Amino acid sequence: MTEAAALPGQPRGGVLSGPATDRAVNVLAPNASAMTLDGTNTWIVAEPDSPLAVVIDPGPLDDAHLSRVVETAEKAGKRVALTLLTHGHPDHAEGAARFAELTRTHVRALDPALRLGDEGLAAGDVITTGGLEMRVVPTPGHTADSLCFHLPADRAVLTGDTVLGRGTTVVAHPDGRLGDYLDSLRRLRSLTVDDGVHTVLPGHGPVLEDAQGAVEFYLAHRAHRLAQVETAVENGHTAPSDVVAHVYADVDRSLWPAAELSVRAQLEYLREHGLI
């Protein structure tokens, strides 16, 4: 067994950019950081024989990247006909308005402030551009407006920041809420069990070949961290920064500000459920 195969979700090795499934191609944005991993994954999704494509998460406001996305679609004989957003964080959505100008497309998102055009996105919506079937799955928790997109024909789900290709996700308190996030993970687990989804196409990091394994790991990880936070509070560490220092001591200090957002969400969850 390779090291990659032993990791949660069985991350696919090799180059991150390029074809991932029969219908999905990734164009990696040049915005690598501790928070964005290798950079933002901008997904081009289309039926193989269709001249129309959908782009999910154009990424940062970087003209070279946005132009590369258009060129990648055109080289495959496709025209970008629609832009979608998994959520409104700048590393996913900042370039959306400019990308819409380049492609003359509407931008659909859950948050009305991010839309360009009359149509938004909601639970149960099905994207059918160019004969594509892609179902909108509400997955709040990382942010209130987080969405995933189920691609049944490829037995895949595009997860934005709800599930990453490597590491775990920040619950971005106060916009993000832990209870919502746990419900969203269970919703994704149902896709793997009931709908046969086996591939995760994440917003950052490599493609995951074991969707159920990835989601189960996320659920177990959250339960473990929550228990650690509860224990820390019981031991008198009540300030969020103090809890971070005790619970996230094994995490790079550059990530502690993000960890504190998750801790605040965990503390809120524990209070709501009368556990602290």
CSV table of C-alpha atoms in Angstrom, one decimal:
chain,number,residue,atom,x,y,z
A,1,MET,CA,0.0,0.0,0.0
A,2,THR,CA,1.4,3.4,-0.9
A,3,GLU,CA,1.5,6.3,1.5
A,4,ALA,CA,-1.2,8.1,-0.4
A,5,ALA,CA,-3.5,5.2,-0.4
A,6,ALA,CA,-3.3,5.0,3.4
A,7,LEU,CA,-4.5,8.6,3.8
A,8,PRO,CA,-8.1,9.4,4.4
A,9,GLY,CA,-10.1,9.4,1.1
A,10,GLN,CA,-7.3,7.8,-0.9
A,11,PRO,CA,-6.0,11.1,-2.5
A,12,ARG,CA,-5.0,10.7,-6.1
A,13,GLY,CA,-1.3,11.4,-6.7
A,14,GLY,CA,0.4,13.3,-9.5
A,15,VAL,CA,-0.5,16.6,-11.2
A,16,LEU,CA,-3.4,18.4,-9.7
A,17,SER,CA,-4.5,20.2,-12.9
A,18,GLY,CA,-6.1,18.4,-15.7
A,19,PRO,CA,-8.9,15.8,-16.3
A,20,ALA,CA,-10.2,14.2,-13.1
A,21,THR,CA,-13.3,12.4,-14.4
A,22,ASP,CA,-15.0,11.9,-17.8
A,23,ARG,CA,-16.8,15.3,-17.2
A,24,ALA,CA,-14.6,17.3,-14.9
A,25,VAL,CA,-11.3,19.1,-15.6
A,26,ASN,CA,-9.4,21.1,-13.0
A,27,VAL,CA,-7.4,24.3,-13.6
A,28,LEU,CA,-5.3,25.0,-10.5
A,29,ALA,CA,-5.2,28.7,-9.5
A,30,PRO,CA,-1.7,30.1,-8.6
A,31,ASN,CA,-2.7,31.1,-5.0
A,32,ALA,CA,-1.1,28.4,-2.9
A,33,SER,CA,-0.8,29.1,0.8
A,34,ALA,CA,-1.2,27.4,4.2
A,35,MET,CA,-5.0,28.0,4.0
A,36,THR,CA,-5.5,27.2,0.2
A,37,LEU,CA,-3.1,24.2,0.0
A,38,ASP,CA,-1.8,24.0,-3.6
A,39,GLY,CA,-4.2,26.7,-4.7
A,40,THR,CA,-7.9,26.9,-5.6
A,41,ASN,CA,-9.3,24.2,-7.9
A,42,THR,CA,-11.4,25.7,-10.6
A,43,TRP,CA,-13.5,23.0,-12.2
A,44,ILE,CA,-14.7,22.9,-15.8
A,45,VAL,CA,-17.6,20.4,-16.0
A,46,ALA,CA,-19.3,19.3,-19.3
A,47,GLU,CA,-20.8,16.4,-21.1
A,48,PRO,CA,-18.1,14.8,-23.3
A,49,ASP,CA,-20.0,15.5,-26.5
A,50,SER,CA,-21.4,18.9,-25.6
A,51,PRO,CA,-20.1,22.2,-26.8
A,52,LEU,CA,-21.1,23.9,-23.6
A,53,ALA,CA,-19.4,23.9,-20.2
A,54,VAL,CA,-20.0,25.0,-16.6
A,55,VAL,CA,-17.3,26.5,-14.5
A,56,ILE,CA,-17.3,26.1,-10.7
A,57,ASP,CA,-15.4,28.5,-8.6
A,58,PRO,CA,-13.3,30.8,-11.0
A,59,GLY,CA,-11.1,31.5,-8.0
A,60,PRO,CA,-9.1,34.6,-7.2
A,61,LEU,CA,-9.1,37.8,-9.3
A,62,ASP,CA,-6.2,36.8,-11.4
A,63,ASP,CA,-6.6,37.5,-15.1
A,64,ALA,CA,-4.0,35.0,-16.2
A,65,HIS,CA,-5.7,32.2,-14.3
A,66,LEU,CA,-9.2,33.2,-15.5
A,67,SER,CA,-7.9,33.4,-19.1
A,68,ARG,CA,-6.3,30.0,-18.7
A,69,VAL,CA,-9.7,28.5,-17.6
A,70,VAL,CA,-11.3,29.9,-20.8
A,71,GLU,CA,-8.5,28.6,-23.0
A,72,THR,CA,-8.7,25.1,-21.4
A,73,ALA,CA,-12.4,24.9,-22.2
A,74,GLU,CA,-11.9,26.2,-25.7
A,75,LYS,CA,-9.1,23.7,-26.4
A,76,ALA,CA,-11.5,21.0,-25.5
A,77,GLY,CA,-14.0,22.4,-28.0
A,78,LYS,CA,-16.3,24.0,-25.4
A,79,ARG,CA,-17.7,27.4,-24.6
A,80,VAL,CA,-18.2,28.4,-21.0
A,81,ALA,CA,-22.0,28.9,-20.7
A,82,LEU,CA,-22.5,29.2,-16.9
A,83,THR,CA,-20.5,30.0,-13.8
A,84,LEU,CA,-21.3,28.6,-10.3
A,85,LEU,CA,-20.0,29.3,-6.8
A,86,THR,CA,-19.7,26.8,-4.0
A,87,HIS,CA,-19.5,29.7,-1.5
A,88,GLY,CA,-18.3,33.3,-1.3
A,89,HIS,CA,-14.8,33.2,0.1
A,90,PRO,CA,-12.5,35.3,-2.1
A,91,ASP,CA,-10.2,32.4,-3.0
A,92,HIS,CA,-13.2,30.8,-4.7
A,93,ALA,CA,-15.3,33.8,-5.8
A,94,GLU,CA,-13.3,37.0,-6.0
A,95,GLY,CA,-12.7,36.5,-9.8
A,96,ALA,CA,-16.3,35.6,-10.6
A,97,ALA,CA,-17.4,39.0,-11.8
A,98,ARG,CA,-14.4,39.4,-14.1
A,99,PHE,CA,-14.8,35.8,-15.3
A,100,ALA,CA,-18.4,36.5,-16.1
A,101,GLU,CA,-17.2,39.5,-18.2
A,102,LEU,CA,-14.7,37.3,-20.1
A,103,THR,CA,-17.3,34.6,-20.8
A,104,ARG,CA,-20.5,36.6,-20.9
A,105,THR,CA,-22.1,34.2,-18.5
A,106,HIS,CA,-24.3,34.6,-15.5
A,107,VAL,CA,-23.0,33.7,-12.0
A,108,ARG,CA,-25.3,31.5,-9.9
A,109,ALA,CA,-24.7,31.2,-6.1
A,110,LEU,CA,-26.7,30.7,-2.9
A,111,ASP,CA,-25.9,34.2,-1.6
A,112,PRO,CA,-27.8,36.9,-3.7
A,113,ALA,CA,-24.9,39.3,-3.2
A,114,LEU,CA,-22.6,37.0,-5.3
A,115,ARG,CA,-25.1,36.5,-8.2
A,116,LEU,CA,-24.9,38.0,-11.6
A,117,GLY,CA,-28.2,37.4,-13.2
A,118,ASP,CA,-31.7,36.6,-11.9
A,119,GLU,CA,-31.1,32.9,-11.0
A,120,GLY,CA,-29.6,31.7,-7.7
A,121,LEU,CA,-29.0,28.2,-6.4
A,122,ALA,CA,-31.1,26.2,-4.0
A,123,ALA,CA,-31.5,22.7,-2.7
A,124,GLY,CA,-33.0,20.4,-5.3
A,125,ASP,CA,-31.9,22.5,-8.3
A,126,VAL,CA,-30.5,20.6,-11.2
A,127,ILE,CA,-28.0,22.2,-13.6
A,128,THR,CA,-28.7,21.0,-17.1
A,129,THR,CA,-26.5,23.2,-19.3
A,130,GLY,CA,-25.3,21.4,-22.4
A,131,GLY,CA,-27.2,18.2,-21.3
A,132,LEU,CA,-25.3,18.0,-18.0
A,133,GLU,CA,-27.0,16.7,-14.9
A,134,MET,CA,-25.5,18.3,-11.8
A,135,ARG,CA,-27.5,18.5,-8.6
A,136,VAL,CA,-27.2,21.2,-6.0
A,137,VAL,CA,-26.6,19.9,-2.5
A,138,PRO,CA,-26.9,22.4,0.4
A,139,THR,CA,-23.9,21.9,2.8
A,140,PRO,CA,-23.8,24.8,5.2
A,141,GLY,CA,-21.2,24.7,8.0
A,142,HIS,CA,-17.9,25.9,6.6
A,143,THR,CA,-19.9,29.0,5.7
A,144,ALA,CA,-23.6,29.6,5.7
A,145,ASP,CA,-23.7,29.7,1.9
A,146,SER,CA,-21.7,26.6,1.2
A,147,LEU,CA,-23.0,24.3,-1.5
A,148,CYS,CA,-21.8,21.0,-3.1
A,149,PHE,CA,-22.6,19.7,-6.6
A,150,HIS,CA,-23.4,16.1,-7.2
A,151,LEU,CA,-22.4,14.8,-10.6
A,152,PRO,CA,-24.3,11.5,-10.9
A,153,ALA,CA,-22.9,10.3,-14.2
A,154,ASP,CA,-19.3,10.4,-12.8
A,155,ARG,CA,-20.4,9.2,-9.3
A,156,ALA,CA,-18.6,12.3,-8.0
A,157,VAL,CA,-19.3,15.3,-5.8
A,158,LEU,CA,-17.7,18.7,-6.1
A,159,THR,CA,-17.3,19.8,-2.5
A,160,GLY,CA,-15.7,23.3,-2.4
A,161,ASP,CA,-14.3,23.7,1.1
A,162,THR,CA,-16.7,21.3,2.8
A,163,VAL,CA,-14.3,18.4,2.2
A,164,LEU,CA,-10.7,19.1,1.1
A,165,GLY,CA,-8.3,16.9,-0.7
A,166,ARG,CA,-5.9,17.1,2.1
A,167,GLY,CA,-6.3,18.1,5.8
A,168,THR,CA,-9.6,19.2,7.3
A,169,THR,CA,-11.9,22.2,6.9
A,170,VAL,CA,-12.3,25.3,9.1
A,171,VAL,CA,-15.8,26.0,10.4
A,172,ALA,CA,-15.6,29.7,9.9
A,173,HIS,CA,-17.4,31.1,13.0
A,174,PRO,CA,-19.6,33.1,13.3
A,175,ASP,CA,-20.8,32.5,9.7
A,176,GLY,CA,-20.0,28.8,9.9
A,177,ARG,CA,-21.8,26.7,12.5
A,178,LEU,CA,-20.6,23.3,13.7
A,179,GLY,CA,-24.1,21.7,14.0
A,180,ASP,CA,-24.8,22.7,10.4
A,181,TYR,CA,-21.4,21.3,9.3
A,182,LEU,CA,-22.0,17.9,10.9
A,183,ASP,CA,-25.4,17.7,9.3
A,184,SER,CA,-23.8,18.5,5.9
A,185,LEU,CA,-21.2,15.8,6.4
A,186,ARG,CA,-24.0,13.3,7.1
A,187,ARG,CA,-25.8,14.5,3.9
A,188,LEU,CA,-22.6,13.8,1.9
A,189,ARG,CA,-22.2,10.4,3.6
A,190,SER,CA,-25.8,9.6,2.4
A,191,LEU,CA,-24.6,10.4,-1.2
A,192,THR,CA,-21.9,7.9,-0.9
A,193,VAL,CA,-24.1,5.2,0.6
A,194,ASP,CA,-27.4,5.8,-1.3
A,195,ASP,CA,-26.2,7.3,-4.6
A,196,GLY,CA,-22.9,5.5,-5.1
A,197,VAL,CA,-20.7,8.6,-5.0
A,198,HIS,CA,-17.1,7.5,-4.7
A,199,THR,CA,-15.1,10.5,-6.0
A,200,VAL,CA,-14.5,13.8,-4.3
A,201,LEU,CA,-13.6,16.8,-6.5
A,202,PRO,CA,-12.5,19.3,-3.8
A,203,GLY,CA,-12.0,23.0,-3.8
A,204,HIS,CA,-8.4,22.5,-2.7
A,205,GLY,CA,-6.0,19.6,-2.8
A,206,PRO,CA,-6.0,16.3,-4.8
A,207,VAL,CA,-9.0,14.3,-6.0
A,208,LEU,CA,-10.2,11.7,-3.5
A,209,GLU,CA,-11.0,8.2,-4.7
A,210,ASP,CA,-12.8,7.1,-1.5
A,211,ALA,CA,-15.6,9.6,-0.8
A,212,GLN,CA,-17.1,7.6,2.0
A,213,GLY,CA,-13.8,7.1,3.7
A,214,ALA,CA,-13.1,10.8,3.5
A,215,VAL,CA,-16.4,11.8,5.0
A,216,GLU,CA,-16.2,9.2,7.7
A,217,PHE,CA,-12.7,10.5,8.6
A,218,TYR,CA,-14.1,14.1,8.8
A,219,LEU,CA,-16.9,13.0,11.1
A,220,ALA,CA,-14.6,11.1,13.4
A,221,HIS,CA,-12.1,14.0,13.4
A,222,ARG,CA,-14.8,16.4,14.4
A,223,ALA,CA,-16.0,14.2,17.2
A,224,HIS,CA,-12.4,13.8,18.5
A,225,ARG,CA,-11.7,17.6,18.4
A,226,LEU,CA,-15.0,18.3,20.1
A,227,ALA,CA,-14.2,15.9,22.9
A,228,GLN,CA,-10.8,17.6,23.3
A,229,VAL,CA,-12.3,21.0,23.4
A,230,GLU,CA,-14.9,19.9,26.0
A,231,THR,CA,-12.1,18.4,28.1
A,232,ALA,CA,-10.0,21.6,27.8
A,233,VAL,CA,-12.9,23.7,29.1
A,234,GLU,CA,-13.5,21.3,32.0
A,235,ASN,CA,-9.8,21.8,32.9
A,236,GLY,CA,-10.3,25.5,33.1
A,237,HIS,CA,-9.2,26.6,29.6
A,238,THR,CA,-12.2,28.8,28.6
A,239,ALA,CA,-10.7,31.5,26.4
A,240,PRO,CA,-10.8,30.4,22.7
A,241,SER,CA,-7.1,31.2,22.3
A,242,ASP,CA,-6.2,29.2,25.3
A,243,VAL,CA,-8.2,26.2,24.0
A,244,VAL,CA,-6.4,26.5,20.7
A,245,ALA,CA,-3.0,26.3,22.5
A,246,HIS,CA,-4.0,23.2,24.3
A,247,VAL,CA,-6.0,21.3,21.6
A,248,TYR,CA,-4.2,22.4,18.5
A,249,ALA,CA,-0.6,22.2,19.9
A,250,ASP,CA,0.2,19.7,17.1
A,251,VAL,CA,-0.9,22.2,14.4
A,252,ASP,CA,1.4,24.7,12.7
A,253,ARG,CA,1.1,28.0,14.6
A,254,SER,CA,0.4,29.9,11.3
A,255,LEU,CA,-2.9,28.0,11.2
A,256,TRP,CA,-3.9,28.9,14.8
A,257,PRO,CA,-6.0,31.9,13.8
A,258,ALA,CA,-8.1,29.6,11.6
A,259,ALA,CA,-8.2,27.0,14.3
A,260,GLU,CA,-9.6,29.6,16.7
A,261,LEU,CA,-12.6,30.1,14.3
A,262,SER,CA,-13.3,26.4,14.6
A,263,VAL,CA,-12.8,26.5,18.4
A,264,ARG,CA,-15.3,29.3,18.7
A,265,ALA,CA,-17.8,27.2,16.6
A,266,GLN,CA,-17.1,24.2,18.8
A,267,LEU,CA,-17.6,26.2,22.0
A,268,GLU,CA,-20.9,27.5,20.7
A,269,TYR,CA,-22.0,24.0,19.8
A,270,LEU,CA,-21.2,22.7,23.2
A,271,ARG,CA,-23.1,25.5,24.9
A,272,GLU,CA,-26.1,25.1,22.7
A,273,HIS,CA,-26.2,21.4,23.7
A,274,GLY,CA,-25.7,22.0,27.4
A,275,LEU,CA,-22.3,20.2,27.4
A,276,ILE,CA,-20.4,23.1,29.0
